[in-house]
């Protein structure tokens, strides 16, 4: 398979409560989705730029669902970028670890019956994680970013990005508070998906 490519077709200033960002809209040769980059500062030739590669989560990012930590991670990432005045959030349209919103809602129902997030995805005929990071690598390259400090708790994401040619110089943890709704999910991410999380374990011993 040939390497996918992206084209930045539009960009605009978006003022937020964290400050002014630039939102870039990308088309690509891999799928028909609207992948985005949201950045602050001069990224051209940037070394060790603060970066997050965030996969879309409508329920968490937009609705503020407490079932997962996505919305809070996104907000924290924007705050950290604003603090440094330089950095980027690549926003990939791969909802529900790549299975899409409809399937994710079905998986939530299975989770409410007692299955964890990994088993629920498997029961629906999906992989535990179907995300791809090749377009994120293309977008970072297009922005001129030379290397990143990646805001993530997920070592598999670092490996996947490195395999796509992204130079990751450090990991910046993005661990958010555990609540009654997300505790099981967070524990599964730590136990079964190797996420580097401390709080879910602590919460089970309270
Ligand atoms: Zn989420």
mmCIF file of C-alpha atoms and ligand atoms in Angstrom:
data_model
loop_
_atom_site.group_PDB
_atom_site.id
_atom_site.type_symbol
_atom_site.label_atom_id
_atom_site.label_comp_id
_atom_site.label_asym_id
_atom_site.label_seq_id
_atom_site.Cartn_x
_atom_site.Cartn_y
_atom_site.Cartn_z
ATOM 1 C CA UNK A 1 0.000 0.000 0.000
ATOM 2 C CA UNK A 2 1.383 3.397 -0.932
ATOM 3 C CA UNK A 3 1.838 5.978 1.767
ATOM 4 C CA UNK A 4 -1.263 8.163 2.202
ATOM 5 C CA UNK A 5 -1.005 11.890 1.741
ATOM 6 C CA UNK A 6 -2.876 14.857 3.177
ATOM 7 C CA UNK A 7 -3.670 18.316 1.829
ATOM 8 C CA UNK A 8 -4.405 21.325 4.010
ATOM 9 C CA UNK A 9 -7.386 22.888 2.218
ATOM 10 C CA UNK A 10 -8.465 25.521 4.755
ATOM 11 C CA UNK A 11 -7.338 27.070 8.016
ATOM 12 C CA UNK A 12 -8.741 29.693 10.329
ATOM 13 C CA UNK A 13 -8.092 31.344 13.671
ATOM 14 C CA UNK A 14 -10.239 29.928 16.466
ATOM 15 C CA UNK A 15 -10.237 31.880 19.721
ATOM 16 C CA UNK A 16 -10.864 29.640 22.750
ATOM 17 C CA UNK A 17 -10.893 30.149 26.494
ATOM 18 C CA UNK A 18 -7.318 28.823 26.379
ATOM 19 C CA UNK A 19 -6.287 31.400 23.768
ATOM 20 C CA UNK A 20 -6.063 31.700 19.989
ATOM 21 C CA UNK A 21 -5.496 28.530 17.978
ATOM 22 C CA UNK A 22 -5.324 27.844 14.261
ATOM 23 C CA UNK A 23 -7.641 25.119 13.015
ATOM 24 C CA UNK A 24 -6.471 23.339 9.864
ATOM 25 C CA UNK A 25 -8.749 21.194 7.753
ATOM 26 C CA UNK A 26 -7.221 18.316 5.834
ATOM 27 C CA UNK A 27 -8.343 16.149 2.993
ATOM 28 C CA UNK A 28 -6.494 12.883 2.425
ATOM 29 C CA UNK A 29 -6.043 9.929 0.094
ATOM 30 C CA UNK A 30 -6.949 7.237 2.669
ATOM 31 C CA UNK A 31 -10.540 7.943 3.694
ATOM 32 C CA UNK A 32 -13.311 10.509 3.294
ATOM 33 C CA UNK A 33 -13.107 11.883 6.811
ATOM 34 C CA UNK A 34 -12.347 15.409 7.974
ATOM 35 C CA UNK A 35 -9.119 15.121 9.934
ATOM 36 C CA UNK A 36 -7.971 18.266 11.699
ATOM 37 C CA UNK A 37 -5.058 19.959 13.384
ATOM 38 C CA UNK A 38 -5.492 22.575 16.067
ATOM 39 C CA UNK A 39 -2.285 24.409 16.906
ATOM 40 C CA UNK A 40 -0.707 27.418 18.552
ATOM 41 C CA UNK A 41 2.691 29.010 17.827
ATOM 42 C CA UNK A 42 5.174 28.539 15.012
ATOM 43 C CA UNK A 43 5.438 24.805 14.390
ATOM 44 C CA UNK A 44 7.719 24.991 11.360
ATOM 45 C CA UNK A 45 10.948 23.169 12.240
ATOM 46 C CA UNK A 46 9.704 22.770 15.839
ATOM 47 C CA UNK A 47 11.669 20.250 17.907
ATOM 48 C CA UNK A 48 10.027 18.437 20.833
ATOM 49 C CA UNK A 49 6.773 20.307 20.266
ATOM 50 C CA UNK A 50 3.992 19.485 22.690
ATOM 51 C CA UNK A 51 1.559 17.329 20.729
ATOM 52 C CA UNK A 52 -1.521 15.229 21.211
ATOM 53 C CA UNK A 53 -2.940 12.838 18.653
ATOM 54 C CA UNK A 54 -6.548 12.694 19.760
ATOM 55 C CA UNK A 55 -9.093 10.307 18.318
ATOM 56 C CA UNK A 56 -12.562 11.744 18.048
ATOM 57 C CA UNK A 57 -14.955 10.896 20.847
ATOM 58 C CA UNK A 58 -18.296 12.610 20.272
ATOM 59 C CA UNK A 59 -19.685 11.451 23.599
ATOM 60 C CA UNK A 60 -16.665 12.560 25.598
ATOM 61 C CA UNK A 61 -15.408 15.556 23.600
ATOM 62 C CA UNK A 62 -18.755 17.185 22.832
ATOM 63 C CA UNK A 63 -21.260 15.824 25.344
ATOM 64 C CA UNK A 64 -18.876 15.594 28.286
ATOM 65 C CA UNK A 65 -19.704 11.921 28.891
ATOM 66 C CA UNK A 66 -18.178 10.551 32.068
ATOM 67 C CA UNK A 67 -17.840 7.058 30.571
ATOM 68 C CA UNK A 68 -14.350 7.862 29.322
ATOM 69 C CA UNK A 69 -11.535 10.346 29.833
ATOM 70 C CA UNK A 70 -11.410 11.745 26.265
ATOM 71 C CA UNK A 71 -13.086 15.105 26.818
ATOM 72 C CA UNK A 72 -10.950 15.952 29.810
ATOM 73 C CA UNK A 73 -7.799 14.778 28.061
ATOM 74 C CA UNK A 74 -8.565 17.008 25.095
ATOM 75 C CA UNK A 75 -9.205 20.004 27.311
ATOM 76 C CA UNK A 76 -6.044 19.350 29.340
ATOM 77 C CA UNK A 77 -4.001 19.024 26.142
ATOM 78 C CA UNK A 78 -5.270 22.388 24.875
ATOM 79 C CA UNK A 79 -4.499 23.980 28.239
ATOM 80 C CA UNK A 80 -0.930 22.612 28.202
ATOM 81 C CA UNK A 81 -0.355 23.806 24.647
ATOM 82 C CA UNK A 82 -1.655 27.256 25.592
ATOM 83 C CA UNK A 83 0.608 27.299 28.648
ATOM 84 C CA UNK A 84 3.663 26.789 26.430
ATOM 85 C CA UNK A 85 2.302 28.964 23.634
ATOM 86 C CA UNK A 86 3.337 26.295 21.130
ATOM 87 C CA UNK A 87 1.971 22.889 20.308
ATOM 88 C CA UNK A 88 -0.599 20.937 18.366
ATOM 89 C CA UNK A 89 -3.578 18.653 18.772
ATOM 90 C CA UNK A 90 -4.159 16.414 15.759
ATOM 91 C CA UNK A 91 -7.806 15.404 15.762
ATOM 92 C CA UNK A 92 -8.436 12.110 13.978
ATOM 93 C CA UNK A 93 -11.964 11.093 13.057
ATOM 94 C CA UNK A 94 -11.805 7.549 14.388
ATOM 95 C CA UNK A 95 -14.522 7.353 17.012
ATOM 96 C CA UNK A 96 -14.617 4.534 19.535
ATOM 97 C CA UNK A 97 -11.057 3.336 18.929
ATOM 98 C CA UNK A 98 -11.933 3.119 15.262
ATOM 99 C CA UNK A 99 -15.267 1.254 15.380
ATOM 100 C CA UNK A 100 -17.476 4.313 14.862
ATOM 101 C CA UNK A 101 -20.157 5.903 17.022
ATOM 102 C CA UNK A 102 -22.971 3.436 16.250
ATOM 103 C CA UNK A 103 -20.841 0.449 17.228
ATOM 104 C CA UNK A 104 -19.491 2.291 20.253
ATOM 105 C CA UNK A 105 -23.026 2.837 21.548
ATOM 106 C CA UNK A 106 -23.686 -0.899 21.145
ATOM 107 C CA UNK A 107 -20.461 -1.594 22.997
ATOM 108 C CA UNK A 108 -21.624 0.707 25.815
ATOM 109 C CA UNK A 109 -24.758 -1.425 26.207
ATOM 110 C CA UNK A 110 -22.597 -4.538 26.493
ATOM 111 C CA UNK A 111 -20.473 -2.731 29.060
ATOM 112 C CA UNK A 112 -23.617 -1.959 31.045
ATOM 113 C CA UNK A 113 -24.247 -5.719 31.042
ATOM 114 C CA UNK A 114 -20.861 -6.265 32.654
ATOM 115 C CA UNK A 115 -18.436 -6.786 29.771
ATOM 116 C CA UNK A 116 -15.352 -4.608 29.692
ATOM 117 C CA UNK A 117 -14.493 -2.309 26.786
ATOM 118 C CA UNK A 118 -12.133 -4.806 25.151
ATOM 119 C CA UNK A 119 -14.536 -7.776 25.319
ATOM 120 C CA UNK A 120 -17.441 -5.605 24.176
ATOM 121 C CA UNK A 121 -15.546 -4.592 21.032
ATOM 122 C CA UNK A 122 -14.525 -8.192 20.369
ATOM 123 C CA UNK A 123 -18.133 -9.413 20.824
ATOM 124 C CA UNK A 124 -19.218 -6.930 18.149
ATOM 125 C CA UNK A 125 -16.677 -8.412 15.750
ATOM 126 C CA UNK A 126 -14.119 -5.648 16.083
ATOM 127 C CA UNK A 127 -10.527 -5.514 17.210
ATOM 128 C CA UNK A 128 -9.744 -4.135 20.658
ATOM 129 C CA UNK A 129 -8.225 -1.109 18.939
ATOM 130 C CA UNK A 130 -8.690 -0.392 15.239
ATOM 131 C CA UNK A 131 -7.107 3.031 15.150
ATOM 132 C CA UNK A 132 -4.507 4.056 12.589
ATOM 133 C CA UNK A 133 -2.005 6.860 12.932
ATOM 134 C CA UNK A 134 -0.626 7.190 9.418
ATOM 135 C CA UNK A 135 -2.612 10.372 8.711
ATOM 136 C CA UNK A 136 -1.466 11.920 11.992
ATOM 137 C CA UNK A 137 2.116 11.430 10.835
ATOM 138 C CA UNK A 138 1.283 13.096 7.505
ATOM 139 C CA UNK A 139 -0.374 16.041 9.245
ATOM 140 C CA UNK A 140 2.543 16.587 11.637
ATOM 141 C CA UNK A 141 4.898 16.474 8.663
ATOM 142 C CA UNK A 142 2.751 18.984 6.766
ATOM 143 C CA UNK A 143 2.888 21.361 9.736
ATOM 144 C CA UNK A 144 6.669 21.130 9.744
ATOM 145 C CA UNK A 145 6.932 19.533 13.182
ATOM 146 C CA UNK A 146 10.307 17.796 13.505
ATOM 147 C CA UNK A 147 9.761 15.958 16.787
ATOM 148 C CA UNK A 148 7.151 15.835 19.544
ATOM 149 C CA UNK A 149 6.628 15.406 23.237
ATOM 150 C CA UNK A 150 3.486 13.313 23.051
ATOM 151 C CA UNK A 151 0.674 13.896 25.519
ATOM 152 C CA UNK A 152 -0.674 10.372 26.086
ATOM 153 C CA UNK A 153 -0.957 7.530 28.565
ATOM 154 C CA UNK A 154 -0.811 4.958 25.789
ATOM 155 C CA UNK A 155 2.590 3.435 24.931
ATOM 156 C CA UNK A 156 1.036 1.641 21.919
ATOM 157 C CA UNK A 157 0.206 5.029 20.416
ATOM 158 C CA UNK A 158 3.835 6.113 20.767
ATOM 159 C CA UNK A 159 5.022 2.929 19.037
ATOM 160 C CA UNK A 160 2.425 3.305 16.285
ATOM 161 C CA UNK A 161 3.428 6.917 15.605
ATOM 162 C CA UNK A 162 7.115 6.030 15.649
ATOM 163 C CA UNK A 163 6.396 3.281 13.133
ATOM 164 C CA UNK A 164 4.853 5.987 10.929
ATOM 165 C CA UNK A 165 8.033 8.042 11.156
ATOM 166 C CA UNK A 166 7.116 10.483 13.935
ATOM 167 C CA UNK A 167 10.024 11.264 16.254
ATOM 168 C CA UNK A 168 8.743 11.125 19.856
ATOM 169 C CA UNK A 169 11.282 12.573 22.283
ATOM 170 C CA UNK A 170 9.201 12.247 25.461
ATOM 171 C CA UNK A 171 5.816 11.284 26.864
ATOM 172 C CA UNK A 172 3.731 13.803 28.773
ATOM 173 C CA UNK A 173 1.104 12.020 30.925
ATOM 174 C CA UNK A 174 -2.525 13.151 30.683
ATOM 175 C CA UNK A 175 -4.084 11.341 33.592
ATOM 176 C CA UNK A 176 -7.470 12.616 34.630
ATOM 177 C CA UNK A 177 -9.596 11.926 37.706
ATOM 178 C CA UNK A 178 -11.337 8.587 38.061
ATOM 179 C CA UNK A 179 -15.081 8.682 38.709
ATOM 180 C CA UNK A 180 -17.730 6.043 39.365
ATOM 181 C CA UNK A 181 -18.741 5.958 35.679
ATOM 182 C CA UNK A 182 -15.283 5.660 34.120
ATOM 183 C CA UNK A 183 -13.539 3.580 36.784
ATOM 184 C CA UNK A 184 -14.088 0.217 35.081
ATOM 185 C CA UNK A 185 -13.093 1.625 31.711
ATOM 186 C CA UNK A 186 -9.939 3.202 33.082
ATOM 187 C CA UNK A 187 -8.996 0.001 34.887
ATOM 188 C CA UNK A 188 -9.456 -1.979 31.664
ATOM 189 C CA UNK A 189 -7.277 0.489 29.781
ATOM 190 C CA UNK A 190 -4.580 0.047 32.422
ATOM 191 C CA UNK A 191 -4.860 -3.743 32.739
ATOM 192 C CA UNK A 192 -5.667 -4.908 29.224
ATOM 193 C CA UNK A 193 -4.390 -2.113 26.975
ATOM 194 C CA UNK A 194 -1.176 -1.271 28.824
ATOM 195 C CA UNK A 195 -2.061 2.366 29.455
ATOM 196 C CA UNK A 196 0.196 3.995 31.996
ATOM 197 C CA UNK A 197 -2.388 4.911 34.614
ATOM 198 C CA UNK A 198 -2.070 5.004 38.365
ATOM 199 C CA UNK A 199 -5.387 6.433 39.460
ATOM 200 C CA UNK A 200 -7.736 3.543 38.501
ATOM 201 C CA UNK A 201 -5.786 1.202 40.757
ATOM 202 C CA UNK A 202 -5.768 3.700 43.582
ATOM 203 C CA UNK A 203 -9.527 4.172 43.219
ATOM 204 C CA UNK A 204 -10.225 0.438 43.626
ATOM 205 C CA UNK A 205 -8.482 0.474 46.996
ATOM 206 C CA UNK A 206 -10.533 3.293 48.463
HETATM 207 ZN ZN1 LIG B 1 -14.127 8.817 24.874
#
